[in-house]
Amino acid sequence: MTVVASAQAVQSSTPSPAHGSVNRPNVVSVGVIVWLSSELMFFAGLFAMYFTIRAVAPQMWETGPTLLNIPFSSVNTAILVVSSLWCQFGVFAAERFQPRRTGGLLDFKRWGMIEWFVLTYIFGAIFVAGQVLEYAELIHKGLSISTNGYGSVFYLTTGFHGLHVVGGLIAFLMVIGRAFAARRFGHAEATSAIVVSYYWHFVDVVWIGLFAVIYILK
């Protein structure tokens, strides 16, 4: 009995282990990911439409792709891809809770989220402007959305993607404006920057798929 009592006394005097904390997922991030999943289904429908019409009327693809300016579109694609890199640098700054640069304008290592997002916005705007120029050139060559099935699927797929890019540019302006308006750059502002990067990377990956299918695939 004495041994049992001593064991109980030692056990009672030993501090109980701390309970592990449960880290719940960020609701905003989860919501954006779920929404992007629905957007993925939307673009999957556009891809299905493209391949269906191509299988039904392959003769349209004998002349349509020859009108495309592939070198110009390749440069425009590279601009969009590089913009995702600048966007991610902005996310890294947001995760450090650094909204603005702490050094000179050319001291890129000390740039904050705002500077990187402004650069991302510029590259994204250049991509949209390039797409508009491409549309003008194709219409001048006689390919419009009402010309034939090829023209319809080309403008629908690339056009809807262009609208998503414009939506991303608007989102960047909102995040930048929120960073300027906030008295203290905290978790809420950093989360906004992170979820916008999710969207931008998604738009980037979708365009790589569209570019491969429309411009590269023979």
PDB file of N, CA and C in Angstrom, residues 2 9 11 20 42 44 52 54-55 61 65 104 106 109 164 170 174 182 208-209 214:
ATOM      1  N   THR A   2       1.986   1.174   0.749  1.00  0.00           N
ATOM      2  CA  THR A   2       2.876   2.333   0.804  1.00  0.00           C
ATOM      3  C   THR A   2       3.479   2.623  -0.568  1.00  0.00           C
ATOM      4  N   ALA A   9       1.440   9.566  -5.489  1.00  0.00           N
ATOM      5  CA  ALA A   9       1.915  10.894  -5.119  1.00  0.00           C
ATOM      6  C   ALA A   9       2.863  11.449  -6.178  1.00  0.00           C
ATOM      7  N   GLN A  11       2.906  10.580  -9.376  1.00  0.00           N
ATOM      8  CA  GLN A  11       2.122  10.841 -10.581  1.00  0.00           C
ATOM      9  C   GLN A  11       1.355  12.150 -10.472  1.00  0.00           C
ATOM     10  N   GLY A  20      -1.917  19.296 -27.475  1.00  0.00           N
ATOM     11  CA  GLY A  20      -1.478  19.833 -28.765  1.00  0.00           C
ATOM     12  C   GLY A  20      -2.516  20.770 -29.340  1.00  0.00           C
ATOM     13  N   PHE A  42     -14.983  24.903 -65.460  1.00  0.00           N
ATOM     14  CA  PHE A  42     -15.409  25.800 -66.536  1.00  0.00           C
ATOM     15  C   PHE A  42     -14.436  25.727 -67.707  1.00  0.00           C
ATOM     16  N   ALA A  44     -12.361  23.329 -68.302  1.00  0.00           N
ATOM     17  CA  ALA A  44     -12.407  21.969 -68.853  1.00  0.00           C
ATOM     18  C   ALA A  44     -13.511  21.870 -69.896  1.00  0.00           C
ATOM     19  N   THR A  52     -14.006  18.875 -79.396  1.00  0.00           N
ATOM     20  CA  THR A  52     -15.184  18.314 -80.062  1.00  0.00           C
ATOM     21  C   THR A  52     -15.362  18.904 -81.456  1.00  0.00           C
ATOM     22  N   ARG A  54     -13.114  20.379 -83.201  1.00  0.00           N
ATOM     23  CA  ARG A  54     -11.971  19.990 -84.027  1.00  0.00           C
ATOM     24  C   ARG A  54     -12.134  18.580 -84.589  1.00  0.00           C
ATOM     25  N   ALA A  55     -12.738  17.694 -83.800  1.00  0.00           N
ATOM     26  CA  ALA A  55     -12.960  16.325 -84.282  1.00  0.00           C
ATOM     27  C   ALA A  55     -14.073  16.267 -85.317  1.00  0.00           C
ATOM     28  N   TRP A  61      -9.192  23.393 -89.292  1.00  0.00           N
ATOM     29  CA  TRP A  61      -7.862  23.524 -88.685  1.00  0.00           C
ATOM     30  C   TRP A  61      -6.750  23.445 -89.736  1.00  0.00           C
ATOM     31  N   PRO A  65      -5.120  27.757 -88.039  1.00  0.00           N
ATOM     32  CA  PRO A  65      -3.870  27.946 -87.291  1.00  0.00           C
ATOM     33  C   PRO A  65      -2.772  28.656 -88.072  1.00  0.00           C
ATOM     34  N   GLY A 104      16.296  51.350 -51.665  1.00  0.00           N
ATOM     35  CA  GLY A 104      16.119  52.098 -52.894  1.00  0.00           C
ATOM     36  C   GLY A 104      15.222  51.368 -53.881  1.00  0.00           C
ATOM     37  N   LEU A 106      15.804  50.448 -56.865  1.00  0.00           N
ATOM     38  CA  LEU A 106      16.500  49.401 -57.609  1.00  0.00           C
ATOM     39  C   LEU A 106      17.074  48.322 -56.701  1.00  0.00           C
ATOM     40  N   LYS A 109      16.026  43.322 -53.535  1.00  0.00           N
ATOM     41  CA  LYS A 109      15.990  42.436 -52.370  1.00  0.00           C
ATOM     42  C   LYS A 109      15.179  43.031 -51.224  1.00  0.00           C
ATOM     43  N   HIS A 164     -10.517  36.586 -67.343  1.00  0.00           N
ATOM     44  CA  HIS A 164     -10.008  36.166 -66.039  1.00  0.00           C
ATOM     45  C   HIS A 164      -8.721  36.913 -65.682  1.00  0.00           C
ATOM     46  N   ILE A 170      -7.673  43.491 -61.539  1.00  0.00           N
ATOM     47  CA  ILE A 170      -8.527  44.251 -60.616  1.00  0.00           C
ATOM     48  C   ILE A 170      -8.259  43.810 -59.176  1.00  0.00           C
ATOM     49  N   MET A 174      -6.975  46.004 -55.834  1.00  0.00           N
ATOM     50  CA  MET A 174      -7.666  46.003 -54.547  1.00  0.00           C
ATOM     51  C   MET A 174      -6.717  45.662 -53.408  1.00  0.00           C
ATOM     52  N   ALA A 182      -4.371  50.302 -44.988  1.00  0.00           N
ATOM     53  CA  ALA A 182      -4.250  49.666 -43.668  1.00  0.00           C
ATOM     54  C   ALA A 182      -3.250  50.418 -42.795  1.00  0.00           C
ATOM     55  N   ILE A 208      -1.078  28.326 -70.115  1.00  0.00           N
ATOM     56  CA  ILE A 208      -0.062  27.425 -70.655  1.00  0.00           C
ATOM     57  C   ILE A 208      -0.736  26.251 -71.365  1.00  0.00           C
ATOM     58  N   GLY A 209      -1.805  25.717 -70.762  1.00  0.00           N
ATOM     59  CA  GLY A 209      -2.556  24.641 -71.404  1.00  0.00           C
ATOM     60  C   GLY A 209      -3.213  25.098 -72.694  1.00  0.00           C
ATOM     61  N   ILE A 214      -3.811  25.318 -78.535  1.00  0.00           N
ATOM     62  CA  ILE A 214      -4.234  26.151 -79.665  1.00  0.00           C
ATOM     63  C   ILE A 214      -3.073  26.499 -80.595  1.00  0.00           C
TER      64      ILE A 214
END
